[in-house]
mmCIF file of C-alpha atoms in Angstrom:
data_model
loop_
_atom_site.group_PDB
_atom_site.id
_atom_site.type_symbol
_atom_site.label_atom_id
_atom_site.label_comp_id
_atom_site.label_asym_id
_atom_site.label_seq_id
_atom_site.Cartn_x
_atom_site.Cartn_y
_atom_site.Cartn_z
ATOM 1 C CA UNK A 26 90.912 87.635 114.083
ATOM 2 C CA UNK A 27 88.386 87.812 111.234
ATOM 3 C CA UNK A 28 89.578 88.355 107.773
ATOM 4 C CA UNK A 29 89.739 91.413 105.831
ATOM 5 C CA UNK A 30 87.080 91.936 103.440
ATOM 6 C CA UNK A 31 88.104 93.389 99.866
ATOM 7 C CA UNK A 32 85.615 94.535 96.990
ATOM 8 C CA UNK A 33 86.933 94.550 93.141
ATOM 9 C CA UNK A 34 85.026 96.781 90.947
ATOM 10 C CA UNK A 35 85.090 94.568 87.433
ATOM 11 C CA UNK A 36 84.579 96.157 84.021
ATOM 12 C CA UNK A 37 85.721 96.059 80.420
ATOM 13 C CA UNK A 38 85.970 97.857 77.136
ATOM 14 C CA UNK A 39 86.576 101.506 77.944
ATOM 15 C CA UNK A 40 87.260 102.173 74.386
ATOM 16 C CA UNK A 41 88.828 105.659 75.434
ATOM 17 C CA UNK A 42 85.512 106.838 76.493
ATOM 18 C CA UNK A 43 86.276 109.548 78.880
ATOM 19 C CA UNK A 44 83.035 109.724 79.977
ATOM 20 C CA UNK A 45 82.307 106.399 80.623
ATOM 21 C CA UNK A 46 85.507 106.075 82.613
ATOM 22 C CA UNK A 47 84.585 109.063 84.953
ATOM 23 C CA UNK A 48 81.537 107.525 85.566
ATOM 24 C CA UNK A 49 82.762 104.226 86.467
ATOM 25 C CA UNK A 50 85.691 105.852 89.060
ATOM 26 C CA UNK A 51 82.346 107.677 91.105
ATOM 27 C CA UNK A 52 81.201 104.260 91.152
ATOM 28 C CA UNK A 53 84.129 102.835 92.187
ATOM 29 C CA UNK A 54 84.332 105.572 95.131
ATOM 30 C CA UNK A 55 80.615 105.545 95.971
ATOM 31 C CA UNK A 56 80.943 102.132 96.517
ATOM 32 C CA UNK A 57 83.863 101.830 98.677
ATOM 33 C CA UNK A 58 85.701 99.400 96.674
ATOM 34 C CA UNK A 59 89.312 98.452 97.117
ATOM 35 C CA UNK A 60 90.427 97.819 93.705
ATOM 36 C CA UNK A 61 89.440 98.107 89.944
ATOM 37 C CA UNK A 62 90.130 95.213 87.929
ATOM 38 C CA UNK A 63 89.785 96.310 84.567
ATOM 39 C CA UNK A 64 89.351 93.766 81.843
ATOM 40 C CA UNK A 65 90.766 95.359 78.743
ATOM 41 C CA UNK A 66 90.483 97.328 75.662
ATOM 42 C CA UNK A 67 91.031 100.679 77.453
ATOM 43 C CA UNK A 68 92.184 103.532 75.018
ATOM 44 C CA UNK A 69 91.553 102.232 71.518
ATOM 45 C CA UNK A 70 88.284 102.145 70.200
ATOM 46 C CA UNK A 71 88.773 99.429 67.681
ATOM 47 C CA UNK A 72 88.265 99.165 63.826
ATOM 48 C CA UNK A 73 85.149 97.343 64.511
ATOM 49 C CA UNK A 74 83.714 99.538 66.762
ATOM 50 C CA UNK A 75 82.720 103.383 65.870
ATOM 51 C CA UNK A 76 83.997 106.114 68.409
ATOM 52 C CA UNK A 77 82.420 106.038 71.422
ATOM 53 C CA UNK A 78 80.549 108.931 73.170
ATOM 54 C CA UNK A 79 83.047 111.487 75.285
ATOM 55 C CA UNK A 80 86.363 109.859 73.178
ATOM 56 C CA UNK A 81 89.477 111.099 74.975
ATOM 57 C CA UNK A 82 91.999 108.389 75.183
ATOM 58 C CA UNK A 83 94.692 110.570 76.830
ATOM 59 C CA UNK A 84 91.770 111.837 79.418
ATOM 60 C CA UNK A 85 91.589 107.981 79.977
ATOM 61 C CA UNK A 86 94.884 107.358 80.678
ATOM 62 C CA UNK A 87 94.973 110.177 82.820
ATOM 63 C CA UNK A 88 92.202 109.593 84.988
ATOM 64 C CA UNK A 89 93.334 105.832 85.460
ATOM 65 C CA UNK A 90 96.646 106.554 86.445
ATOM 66 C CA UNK A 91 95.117 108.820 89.409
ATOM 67 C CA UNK A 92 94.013 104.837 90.207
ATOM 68 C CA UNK A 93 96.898 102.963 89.371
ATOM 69 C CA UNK A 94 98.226 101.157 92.619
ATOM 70 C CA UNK A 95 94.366 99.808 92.675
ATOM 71 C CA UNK A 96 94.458 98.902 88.945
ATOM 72 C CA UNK A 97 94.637 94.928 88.314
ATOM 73 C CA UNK A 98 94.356 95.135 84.740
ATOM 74 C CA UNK A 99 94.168 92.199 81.348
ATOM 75 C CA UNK A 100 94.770 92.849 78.302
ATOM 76 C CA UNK A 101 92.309 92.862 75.809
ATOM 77 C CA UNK A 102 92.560 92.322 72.024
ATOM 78 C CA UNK A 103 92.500 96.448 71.088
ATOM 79 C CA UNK A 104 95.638 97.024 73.617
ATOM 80 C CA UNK A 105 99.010 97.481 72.551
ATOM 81 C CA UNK A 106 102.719 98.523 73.880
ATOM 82 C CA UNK A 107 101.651 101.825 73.533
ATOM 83 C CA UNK A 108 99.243 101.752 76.350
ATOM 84 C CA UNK A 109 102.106 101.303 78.798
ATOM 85 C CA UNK A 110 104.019 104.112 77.152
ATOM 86 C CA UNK A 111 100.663 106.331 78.946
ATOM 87 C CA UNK A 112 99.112 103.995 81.657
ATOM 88 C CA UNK A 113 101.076 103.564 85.190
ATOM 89 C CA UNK A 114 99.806 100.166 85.170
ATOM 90 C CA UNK A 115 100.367 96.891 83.453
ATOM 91 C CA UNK A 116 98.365 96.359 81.158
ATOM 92 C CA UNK A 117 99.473 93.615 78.729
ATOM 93 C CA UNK A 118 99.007 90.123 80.611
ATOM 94 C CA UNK A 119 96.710 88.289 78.380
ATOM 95 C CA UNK A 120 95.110 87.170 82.668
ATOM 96 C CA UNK A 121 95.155 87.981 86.234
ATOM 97 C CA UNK A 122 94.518 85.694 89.139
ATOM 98 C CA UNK A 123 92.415 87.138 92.317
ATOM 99 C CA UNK A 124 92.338 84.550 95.255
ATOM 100 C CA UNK A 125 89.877 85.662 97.897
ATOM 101 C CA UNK A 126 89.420 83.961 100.842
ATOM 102 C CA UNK A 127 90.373 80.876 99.249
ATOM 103 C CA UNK A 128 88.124 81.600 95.904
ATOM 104 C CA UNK A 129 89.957 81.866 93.078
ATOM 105 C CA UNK A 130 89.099 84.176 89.960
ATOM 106 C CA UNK A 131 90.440 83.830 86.782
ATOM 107 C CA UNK A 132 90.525 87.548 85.100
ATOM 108 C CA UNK A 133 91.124 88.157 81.625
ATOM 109 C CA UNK A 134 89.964 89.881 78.458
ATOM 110 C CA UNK A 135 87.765 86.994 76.417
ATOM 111 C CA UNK A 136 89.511 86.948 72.678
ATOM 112 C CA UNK A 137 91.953 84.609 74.333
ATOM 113 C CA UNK A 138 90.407 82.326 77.233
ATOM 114 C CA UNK A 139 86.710 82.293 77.176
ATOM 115 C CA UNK A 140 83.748 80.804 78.764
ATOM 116 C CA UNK A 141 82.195 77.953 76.300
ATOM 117 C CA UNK A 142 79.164 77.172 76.724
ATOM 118 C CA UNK A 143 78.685 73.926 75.327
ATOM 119 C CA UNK A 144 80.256 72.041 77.757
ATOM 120 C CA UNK A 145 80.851 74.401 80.483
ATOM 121 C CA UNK A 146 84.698 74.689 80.496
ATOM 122 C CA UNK A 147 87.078 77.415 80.239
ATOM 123 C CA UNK A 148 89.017 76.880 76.414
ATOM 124 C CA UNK A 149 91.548 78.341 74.164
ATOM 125 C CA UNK A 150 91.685 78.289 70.490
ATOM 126 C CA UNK A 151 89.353 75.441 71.087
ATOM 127 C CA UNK A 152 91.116 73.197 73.958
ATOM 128 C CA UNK A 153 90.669 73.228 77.822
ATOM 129 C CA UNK A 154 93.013 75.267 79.805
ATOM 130 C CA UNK A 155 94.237 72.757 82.313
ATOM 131 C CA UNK A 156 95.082 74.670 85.187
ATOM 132 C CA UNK A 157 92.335 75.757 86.479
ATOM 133 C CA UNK A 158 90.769 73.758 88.860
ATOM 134 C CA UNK A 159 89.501 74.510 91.966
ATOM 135 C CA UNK A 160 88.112 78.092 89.903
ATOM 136 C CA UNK A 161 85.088 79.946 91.471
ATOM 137 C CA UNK A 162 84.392 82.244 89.049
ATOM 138 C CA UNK A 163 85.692 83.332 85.734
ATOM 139 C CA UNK A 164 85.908 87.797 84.848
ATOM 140 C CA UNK A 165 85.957 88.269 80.998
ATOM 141 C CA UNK A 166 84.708 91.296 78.545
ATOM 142 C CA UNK A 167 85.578 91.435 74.904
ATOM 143 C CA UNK A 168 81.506 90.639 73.926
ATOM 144 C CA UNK A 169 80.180 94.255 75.209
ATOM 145 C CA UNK A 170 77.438 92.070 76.448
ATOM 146 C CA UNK A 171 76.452 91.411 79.510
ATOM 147 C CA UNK A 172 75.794 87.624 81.328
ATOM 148 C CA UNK A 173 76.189 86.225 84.961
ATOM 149 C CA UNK A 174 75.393 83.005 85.105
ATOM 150 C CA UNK A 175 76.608 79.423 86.752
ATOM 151 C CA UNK A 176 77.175 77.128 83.791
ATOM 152 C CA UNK A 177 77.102 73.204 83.749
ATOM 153 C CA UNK A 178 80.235 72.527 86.411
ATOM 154 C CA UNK A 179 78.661 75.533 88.805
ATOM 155 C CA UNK A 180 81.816 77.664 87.764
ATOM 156 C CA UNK A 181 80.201 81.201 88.361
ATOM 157 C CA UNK A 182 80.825 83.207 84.701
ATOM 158 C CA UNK A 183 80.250 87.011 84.290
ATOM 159 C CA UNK A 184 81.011 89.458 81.454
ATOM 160 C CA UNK A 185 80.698 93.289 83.083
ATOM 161 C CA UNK A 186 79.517 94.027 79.484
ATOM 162 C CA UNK A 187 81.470 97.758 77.921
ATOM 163 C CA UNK A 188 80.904 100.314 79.821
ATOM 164 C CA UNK A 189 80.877 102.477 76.536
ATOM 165 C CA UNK A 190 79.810 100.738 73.469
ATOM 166 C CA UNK A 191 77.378 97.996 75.122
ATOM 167 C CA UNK A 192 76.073 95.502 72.153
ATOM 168 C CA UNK A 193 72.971 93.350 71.254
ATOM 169 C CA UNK A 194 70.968 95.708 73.350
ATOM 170 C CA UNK A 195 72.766 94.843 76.738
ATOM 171 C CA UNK A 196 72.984 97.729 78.985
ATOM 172 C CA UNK A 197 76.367 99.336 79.317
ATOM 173 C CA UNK A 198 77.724 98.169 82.767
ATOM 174 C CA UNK A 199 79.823 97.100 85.431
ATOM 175 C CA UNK A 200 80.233 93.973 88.242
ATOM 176 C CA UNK A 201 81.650 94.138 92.222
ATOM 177 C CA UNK A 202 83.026 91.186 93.752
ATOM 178 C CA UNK A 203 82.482 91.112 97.483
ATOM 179 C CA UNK A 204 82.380 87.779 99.924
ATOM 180 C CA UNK A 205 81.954 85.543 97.440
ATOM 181 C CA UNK A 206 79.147 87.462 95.537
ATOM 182 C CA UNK A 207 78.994 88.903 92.439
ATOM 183 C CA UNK A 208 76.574 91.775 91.485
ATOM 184 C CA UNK A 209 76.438 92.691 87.803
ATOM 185 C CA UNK A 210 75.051 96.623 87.390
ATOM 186 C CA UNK A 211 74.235 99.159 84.613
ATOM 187 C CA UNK A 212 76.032 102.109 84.265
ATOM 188 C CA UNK A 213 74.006 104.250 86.411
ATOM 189 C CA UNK A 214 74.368 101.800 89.065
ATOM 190 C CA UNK A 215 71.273 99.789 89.260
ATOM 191 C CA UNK A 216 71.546 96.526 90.498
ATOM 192 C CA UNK A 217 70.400 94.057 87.873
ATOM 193 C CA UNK A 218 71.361 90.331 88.975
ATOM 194 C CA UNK A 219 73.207 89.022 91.909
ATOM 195 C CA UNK A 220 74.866 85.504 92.240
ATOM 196 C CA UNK A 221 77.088 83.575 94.846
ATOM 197 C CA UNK A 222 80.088 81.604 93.997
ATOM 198 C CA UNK A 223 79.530 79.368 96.798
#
């Protein structure tokens, strides 16, 4: 009996853009995907950040919780308790753990447990997080920009970038997960770079 395949849609900073949510749920339907795992900051836009375009935080939550039973969600460093007052999901784990066939993903947000690139590991306020081995790939947002890349211990590392207020003149965009690959796309869902985890 072969195994059962499951896609994850991955992306990050919403930013109550109604918009840019509706247009990431007909890519989450056009490509067949199972489930969405969003990587936080969903309804607040931030005080660094100005509004973004189509700003509707309760049309957010409302077309998210249409999703919720495929919602596998982190929370970033604009979410609060209100959130769950409105979303039908959690939404306030700081990370999530995917295991897929036998890869496992380490999900979260990025203002907590990031990438670093000098040396390759995974760290928190500036020390390794020591649970992690045997990772395949690592999910964060928080930067609004977008990178998939293998760094120096061939953990695979992608930001999605925001789908609504992209930064340093990364496209605003989105990643699937599929078999072990990982597919980073812009928000009109053109493929830009592809990478395996094995």
């Amino acid at each position: 009996m072969g195994r059962f395949q499951v896609k994850y849609l991955i992306f990050s900073d919403i930013h109550g853009s109604a918009s840019a949510c509706e247009k990431i749920l007909q890519h989450f339907n056009n490509l067949k995907a199972d489930y969405l795992v969003l990587l936080g900051d969903v309804l607040y836009h931030g005080p660094r950040n100005p509004l973004p375009q189509g700003h509707d935080p309760k049309k957010v939550a409302e077309l998210l919780n249409a999703y919720a039973d495929k919602i596998i969600c982190c929370r970033g460093n604009c979410d609060a308790e209100v959130e769950e007052m409105v979303l039908k999901f959690p939404v306030l784990q700081s990370y999530s753990f995917i295991i897929d066939q036998g890869i496992r993903i380490f999900c979260t947000h990025g203002h907590i447990y990031a990438p670093c690139r000098a040396d390759g590991n995974i760290a928190v306020a500036g020390s390794k997080i020591p649970s992690l081995s045997g990772l395949g790939a690592i999910f964060y947002g928080h930067t609004h920009v977008q990178v998939l890349e293998k760094n120096k211990s061939g953990l695979v590392v992608c930001n999605p970038g925001s789908v609504s207020l992209p930064k340093e003149n990364s496209p605003a965009g989105f990643a699937t997960y599929e078999n072990g690959l990982v597919a980073l796309y812009n928000l009109d869902g053109e493929l830009l770079k592809e990478l395996n985890v094995c």
